mmCIF file of C-alpha atoms in Angstrom:
data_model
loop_
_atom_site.group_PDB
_atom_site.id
_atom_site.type_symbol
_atom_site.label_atom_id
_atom_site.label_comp_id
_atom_site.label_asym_id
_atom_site.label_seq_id
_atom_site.Cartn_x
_atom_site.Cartn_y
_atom_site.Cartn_z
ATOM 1 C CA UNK A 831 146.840 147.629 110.233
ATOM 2 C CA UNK A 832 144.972 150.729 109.113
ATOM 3 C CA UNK A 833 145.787 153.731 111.396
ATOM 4 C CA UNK A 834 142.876 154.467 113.346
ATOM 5 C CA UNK A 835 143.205 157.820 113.168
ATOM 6 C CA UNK A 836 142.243 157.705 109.556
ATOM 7 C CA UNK A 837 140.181 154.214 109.682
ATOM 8 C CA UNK A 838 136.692 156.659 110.423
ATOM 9 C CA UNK A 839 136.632 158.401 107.054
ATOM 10 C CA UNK A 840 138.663 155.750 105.315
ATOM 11 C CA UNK A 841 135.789 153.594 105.359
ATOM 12 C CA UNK A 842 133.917 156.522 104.321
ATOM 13 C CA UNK A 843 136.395 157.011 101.680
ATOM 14 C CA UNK A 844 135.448 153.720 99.762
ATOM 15 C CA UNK A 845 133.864 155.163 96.436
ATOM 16 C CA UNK A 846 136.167 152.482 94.334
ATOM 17 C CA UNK A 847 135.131 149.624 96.818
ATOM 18 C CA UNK A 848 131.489 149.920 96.546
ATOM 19 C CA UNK A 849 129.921 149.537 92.646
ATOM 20 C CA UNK A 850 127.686 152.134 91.144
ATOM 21 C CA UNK A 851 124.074 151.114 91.901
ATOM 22 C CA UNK A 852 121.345 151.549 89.517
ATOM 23 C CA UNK A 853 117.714 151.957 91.114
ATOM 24 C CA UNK A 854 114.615 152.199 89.375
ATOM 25 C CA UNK A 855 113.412 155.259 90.807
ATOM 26 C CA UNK A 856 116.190 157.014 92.705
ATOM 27 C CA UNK A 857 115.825 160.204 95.282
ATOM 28 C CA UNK A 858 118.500 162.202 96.888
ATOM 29 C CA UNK A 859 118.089 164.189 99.835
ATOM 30 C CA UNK A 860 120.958 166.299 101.142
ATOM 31 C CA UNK A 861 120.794 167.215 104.951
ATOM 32 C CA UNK A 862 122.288 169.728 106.703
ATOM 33 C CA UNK A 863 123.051 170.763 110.179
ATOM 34 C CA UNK A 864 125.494 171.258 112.735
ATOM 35 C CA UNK A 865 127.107 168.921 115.694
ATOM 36 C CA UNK A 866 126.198 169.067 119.472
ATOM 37 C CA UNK A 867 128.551 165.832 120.121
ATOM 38 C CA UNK A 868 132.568 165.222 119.216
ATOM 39 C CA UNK A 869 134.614 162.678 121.481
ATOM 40 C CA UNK A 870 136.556 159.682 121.551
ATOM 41 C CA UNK A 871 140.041 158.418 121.782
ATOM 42 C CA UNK A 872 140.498 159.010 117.756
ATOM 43 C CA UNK A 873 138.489 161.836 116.784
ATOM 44 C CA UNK A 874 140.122 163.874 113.965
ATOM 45 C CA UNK A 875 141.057 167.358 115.458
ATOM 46 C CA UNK A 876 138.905 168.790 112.230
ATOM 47 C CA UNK A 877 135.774 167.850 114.036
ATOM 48 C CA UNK A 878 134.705 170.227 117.031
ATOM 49 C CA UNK A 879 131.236 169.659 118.925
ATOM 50 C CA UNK A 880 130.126 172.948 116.646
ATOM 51 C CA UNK A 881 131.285 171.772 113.521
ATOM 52 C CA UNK A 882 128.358 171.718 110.801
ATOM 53 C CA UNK A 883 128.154 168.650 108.796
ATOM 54 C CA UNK A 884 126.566 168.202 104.828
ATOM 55 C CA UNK A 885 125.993 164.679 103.432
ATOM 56 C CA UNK A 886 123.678 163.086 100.753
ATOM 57 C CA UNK A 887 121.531 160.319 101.508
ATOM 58 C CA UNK A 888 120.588 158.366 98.129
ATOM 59 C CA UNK A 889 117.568 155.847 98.395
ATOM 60 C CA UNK A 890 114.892 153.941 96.484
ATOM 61 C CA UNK A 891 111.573 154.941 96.413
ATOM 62 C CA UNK A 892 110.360 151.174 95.250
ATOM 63 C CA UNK A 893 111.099 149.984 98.160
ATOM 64 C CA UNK A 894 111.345 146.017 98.724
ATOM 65 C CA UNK A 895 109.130 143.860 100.757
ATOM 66 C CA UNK A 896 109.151 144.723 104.549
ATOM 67 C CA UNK A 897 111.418 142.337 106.475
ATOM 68 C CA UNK A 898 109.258 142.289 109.519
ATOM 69 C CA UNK A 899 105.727 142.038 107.374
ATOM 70 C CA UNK A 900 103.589 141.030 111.003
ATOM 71 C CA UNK A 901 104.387 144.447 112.400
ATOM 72 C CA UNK A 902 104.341 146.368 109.331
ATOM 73 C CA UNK A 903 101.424 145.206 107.991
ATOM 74 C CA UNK A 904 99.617 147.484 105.436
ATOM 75 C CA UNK A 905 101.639 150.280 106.525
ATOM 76 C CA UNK A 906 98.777 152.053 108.474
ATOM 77 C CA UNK A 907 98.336 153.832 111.728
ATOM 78 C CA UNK A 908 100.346 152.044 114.342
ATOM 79 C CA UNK A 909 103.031 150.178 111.912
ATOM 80 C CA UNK A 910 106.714 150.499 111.665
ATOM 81 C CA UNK A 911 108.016 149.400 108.551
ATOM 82 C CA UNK A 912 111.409 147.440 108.206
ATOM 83 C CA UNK A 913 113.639 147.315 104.633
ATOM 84 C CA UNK A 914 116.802 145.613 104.917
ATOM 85 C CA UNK A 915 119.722 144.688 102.883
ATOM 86 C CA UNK A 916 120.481 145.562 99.190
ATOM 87 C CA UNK A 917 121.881 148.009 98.105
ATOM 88 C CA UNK A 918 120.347 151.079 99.637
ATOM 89 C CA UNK A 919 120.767 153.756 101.227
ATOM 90 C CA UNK A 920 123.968 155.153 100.109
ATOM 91 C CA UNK A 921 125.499 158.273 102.161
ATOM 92 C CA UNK A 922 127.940 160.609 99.689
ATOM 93 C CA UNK A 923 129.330 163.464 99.528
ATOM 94 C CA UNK A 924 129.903 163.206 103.418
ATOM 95 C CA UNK A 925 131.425 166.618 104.517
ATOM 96 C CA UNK A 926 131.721 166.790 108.856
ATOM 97 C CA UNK A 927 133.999 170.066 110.069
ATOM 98 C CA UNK A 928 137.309 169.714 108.266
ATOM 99 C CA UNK A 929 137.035 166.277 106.677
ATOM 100 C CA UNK A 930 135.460 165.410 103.303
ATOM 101 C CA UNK A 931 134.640 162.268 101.660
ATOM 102 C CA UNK A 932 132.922 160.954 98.460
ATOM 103 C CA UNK A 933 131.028 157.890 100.360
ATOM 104 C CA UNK A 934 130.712 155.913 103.191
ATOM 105 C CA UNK A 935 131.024 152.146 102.110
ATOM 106 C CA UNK A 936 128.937 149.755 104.091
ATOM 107 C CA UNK A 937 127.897 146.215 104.439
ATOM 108 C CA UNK A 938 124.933 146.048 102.463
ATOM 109 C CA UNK A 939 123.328 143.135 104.696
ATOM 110 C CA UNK A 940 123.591 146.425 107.549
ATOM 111 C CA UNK A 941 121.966 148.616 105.290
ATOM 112 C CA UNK A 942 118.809 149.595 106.886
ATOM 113 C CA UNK A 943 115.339 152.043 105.888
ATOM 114 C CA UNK A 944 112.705 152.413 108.964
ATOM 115 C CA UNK A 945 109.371 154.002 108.384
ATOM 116 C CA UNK A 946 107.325 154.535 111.411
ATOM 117 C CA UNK A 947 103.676 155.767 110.998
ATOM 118 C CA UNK A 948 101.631 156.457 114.441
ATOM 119 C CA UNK A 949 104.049 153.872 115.642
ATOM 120 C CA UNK A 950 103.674 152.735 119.014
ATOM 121 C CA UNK A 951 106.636 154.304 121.580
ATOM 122 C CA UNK A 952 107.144 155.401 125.892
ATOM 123 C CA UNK A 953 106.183 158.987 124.261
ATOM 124 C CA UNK A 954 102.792 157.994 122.469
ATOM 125 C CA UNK A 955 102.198 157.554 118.558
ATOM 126 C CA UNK A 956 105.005 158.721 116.651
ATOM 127 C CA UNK A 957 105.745 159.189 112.927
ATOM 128 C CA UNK A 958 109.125 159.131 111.698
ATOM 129 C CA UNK A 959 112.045 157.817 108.884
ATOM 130 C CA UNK A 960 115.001 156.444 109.556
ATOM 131 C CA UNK A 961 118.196 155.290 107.236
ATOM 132 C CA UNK A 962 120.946 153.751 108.755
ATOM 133 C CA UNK A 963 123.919 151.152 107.852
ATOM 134 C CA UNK A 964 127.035 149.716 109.452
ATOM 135 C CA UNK A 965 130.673 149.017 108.075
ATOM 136 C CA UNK A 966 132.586 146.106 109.817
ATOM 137 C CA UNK A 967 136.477 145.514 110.274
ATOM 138 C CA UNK A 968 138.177 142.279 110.417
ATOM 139 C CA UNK A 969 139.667 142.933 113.754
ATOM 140 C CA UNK A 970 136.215 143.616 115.265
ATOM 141 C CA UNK A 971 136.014 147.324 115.046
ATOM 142 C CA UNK A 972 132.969 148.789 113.493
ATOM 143 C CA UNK A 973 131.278 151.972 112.556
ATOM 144 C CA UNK A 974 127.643 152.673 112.040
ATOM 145 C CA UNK A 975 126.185 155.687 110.486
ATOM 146 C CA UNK A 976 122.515 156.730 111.386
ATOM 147 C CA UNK A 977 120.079 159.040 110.696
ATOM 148 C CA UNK A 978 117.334 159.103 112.212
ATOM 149 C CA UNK A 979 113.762 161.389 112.289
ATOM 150 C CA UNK A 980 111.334 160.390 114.389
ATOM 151 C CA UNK A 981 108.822 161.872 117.210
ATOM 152 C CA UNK A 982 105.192 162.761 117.989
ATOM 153 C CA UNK A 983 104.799 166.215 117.146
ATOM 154 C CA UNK A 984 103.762 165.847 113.600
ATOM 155 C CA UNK A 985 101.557 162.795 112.893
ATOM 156 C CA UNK A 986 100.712 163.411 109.514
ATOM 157 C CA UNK A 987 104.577 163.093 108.063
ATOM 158 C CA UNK A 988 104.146 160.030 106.980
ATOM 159 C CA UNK A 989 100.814 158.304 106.007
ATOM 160 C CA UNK A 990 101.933 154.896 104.603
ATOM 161 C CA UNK A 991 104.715 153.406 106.091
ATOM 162 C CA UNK A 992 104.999 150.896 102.942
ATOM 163 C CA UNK A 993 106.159 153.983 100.913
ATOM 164 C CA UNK A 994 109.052 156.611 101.381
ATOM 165 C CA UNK A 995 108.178 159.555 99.632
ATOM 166 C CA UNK A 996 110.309 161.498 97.046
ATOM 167 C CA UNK A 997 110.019 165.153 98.294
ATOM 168 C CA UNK A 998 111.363 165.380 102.143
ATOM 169 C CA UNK A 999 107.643 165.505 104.413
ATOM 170 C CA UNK A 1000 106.233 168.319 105.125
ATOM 171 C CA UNK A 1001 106.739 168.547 108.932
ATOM 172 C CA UNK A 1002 110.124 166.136 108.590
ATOM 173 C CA UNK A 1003 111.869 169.190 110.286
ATOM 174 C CA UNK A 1004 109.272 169.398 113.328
ATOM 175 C CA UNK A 1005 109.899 166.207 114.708
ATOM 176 C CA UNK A 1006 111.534 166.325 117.661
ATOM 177 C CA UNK A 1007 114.722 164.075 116.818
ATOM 178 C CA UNK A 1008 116.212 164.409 113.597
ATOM 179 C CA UNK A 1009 119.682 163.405 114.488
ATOM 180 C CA UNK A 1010 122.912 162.315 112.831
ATOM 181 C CA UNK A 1011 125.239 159.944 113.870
ATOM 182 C CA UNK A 1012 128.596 157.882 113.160
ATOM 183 C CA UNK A 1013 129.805 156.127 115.747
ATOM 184 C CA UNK A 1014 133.168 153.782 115.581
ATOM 185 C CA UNK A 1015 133.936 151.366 118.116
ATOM 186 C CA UNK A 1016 136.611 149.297 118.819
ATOM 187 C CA UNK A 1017 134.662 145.957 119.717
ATOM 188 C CA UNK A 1018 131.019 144.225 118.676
ATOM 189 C CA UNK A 1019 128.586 144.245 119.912
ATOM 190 C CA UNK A 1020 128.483 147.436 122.375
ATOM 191 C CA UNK A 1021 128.361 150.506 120.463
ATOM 192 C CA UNK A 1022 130.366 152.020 122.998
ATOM 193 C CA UNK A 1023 131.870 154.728 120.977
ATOM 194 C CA UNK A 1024 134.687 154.854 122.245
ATOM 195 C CA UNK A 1025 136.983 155.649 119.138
ATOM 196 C CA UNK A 1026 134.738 157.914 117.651
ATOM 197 C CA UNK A 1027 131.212 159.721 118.238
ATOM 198 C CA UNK A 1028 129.775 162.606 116.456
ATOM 199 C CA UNK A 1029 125.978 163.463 116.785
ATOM 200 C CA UNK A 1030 124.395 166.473 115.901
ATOM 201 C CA UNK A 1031 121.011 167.851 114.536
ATOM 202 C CA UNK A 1032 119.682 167.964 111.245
ATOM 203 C CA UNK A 1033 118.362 171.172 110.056
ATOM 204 C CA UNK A 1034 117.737 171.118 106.660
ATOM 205 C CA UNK A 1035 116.966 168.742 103.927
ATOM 206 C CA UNK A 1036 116.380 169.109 100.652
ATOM 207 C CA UNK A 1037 115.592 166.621 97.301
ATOM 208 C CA UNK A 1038 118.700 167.183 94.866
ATOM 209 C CA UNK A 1039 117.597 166.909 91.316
ATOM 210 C CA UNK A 1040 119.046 163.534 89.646
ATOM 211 C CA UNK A 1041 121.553 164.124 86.741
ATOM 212 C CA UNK A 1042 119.262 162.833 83.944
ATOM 213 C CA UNK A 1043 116.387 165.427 85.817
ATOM 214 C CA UNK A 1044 118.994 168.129 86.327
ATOM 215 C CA UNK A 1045 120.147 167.756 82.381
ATOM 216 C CA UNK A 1046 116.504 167.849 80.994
ATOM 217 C CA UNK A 1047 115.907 171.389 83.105
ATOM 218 C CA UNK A 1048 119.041 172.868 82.046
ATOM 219 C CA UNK A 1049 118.425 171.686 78.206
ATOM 220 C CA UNK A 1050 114.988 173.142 78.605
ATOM 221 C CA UNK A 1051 116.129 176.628 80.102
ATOM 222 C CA UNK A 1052 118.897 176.720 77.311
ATOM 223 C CA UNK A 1053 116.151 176.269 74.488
ATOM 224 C CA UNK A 1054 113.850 179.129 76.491
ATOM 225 C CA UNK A 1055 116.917 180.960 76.163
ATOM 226 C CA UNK A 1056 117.719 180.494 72.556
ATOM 227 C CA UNK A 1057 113.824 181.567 71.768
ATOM 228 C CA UNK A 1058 114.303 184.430 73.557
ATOM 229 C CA UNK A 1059 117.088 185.597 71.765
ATOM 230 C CA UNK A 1060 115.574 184.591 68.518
ATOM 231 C CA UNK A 1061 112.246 187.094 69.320
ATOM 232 C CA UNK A 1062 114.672 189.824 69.813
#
């Protein structure tokens, strides 16, 4: 049996496992921030409660139909919006204190996208986005990975909760949970934590160009370059 010890970021480490996924209009989004929470029976002794944390969150924008269509409706005031399954999101490039990793590998049936626009909640009307998925083991142990924005300060973050946008919301970062989270347990269903728990705060995100985008701008900038020189 895998070494528990390891079995956290060994599931993370799964880049061979999981296929390459082509979607027809991809976004990245790398967050940022730094941990509050760091406990459990196996946590690595790389990862303090202050350690910052780095990851990439990939996603489509054309999304699929909502799996709970009654309360998401036309995505208006008062809906939360449900996308399941597939193949998306994908978390890479997962750095957390002293570990690094090139993905997390999931169970794409566990793979989860929640939009939330002047959603009902104890709190009031909130807006918020939320990507999440879970990886299971066959000995019952299980690990989710969350991230999750969400609150009532900034209604206006999201205005359609059929569509997640490309560019990060203006206002993402005012909302008043914008938390991070992998927690591994040792039995389902609980989400106990007990093996593993790290939470912390998210406090910057940022679109990453995609390669084809990124290789158009630096073609570009090399033929502005090679006028330049040409003029002089």
């Amino acid at each position: 049996m895998l070494d528990r010890r390891i079995r956290l970021f060994a599931a993370i480490a799964g880049l061979a496992l999981m296929p390459t996924v082509a979607l027809a209009l991809p976004v990245t989004w790398e967050l940022r921030g730094t941990l509050h929470t760091a406990q459990g029976s196996d946590l690595s002794p790389l990862i303090t409660p202050t350690s910052p944390f780095a990851f990439r969150v990939q996603f489509d924008t054309d999304l699929p139909p909502a799996s709970n269509p009654l309360a998401c409706g036309g995505g208006g005031a008062g809906s939360t919006c449900r996308y399941t399954g597939g193949l998306v999101p994908r978390f890479v490039d997962l750095r957390v204190g002293g570990l690094s990793e090139p993905e997390f590998t999931a169970d794409q049936a566990s793979n989860l996208i929640l939009i939330r626009n002047d959603a009902p909640s104890s709190a009031g009307p909130v807006d918020g986005i939320s990507f999440g998925t879970r990886r299971s083991f066959a000995d019952g142990e299980f690990i989710n990975f969350l991230v999750i924005f969400r609150g009532p300060q900034r209604l206006d973050v999201v205005t359609d909760a059929t569509r997640l946008p490309g560019d990060p919301p203006s206002g993402l970062l005012d909302l008043g949970e914008r938390t991070f989270e992998v927690c591994h347990s040792s039995a389902q269903p609980g989400d106990d934590c007990d093996l593993t728990l790290v939470r912390g705060t998210v406090d910057s995100v940022s679109r990453v160009p995609e390669p084809a985008t990124a290789g158009l701008l630096a073609l570009a900038l090399g033929a502005l370059g090679a006028s330049r020189r040409r003029r002089h």
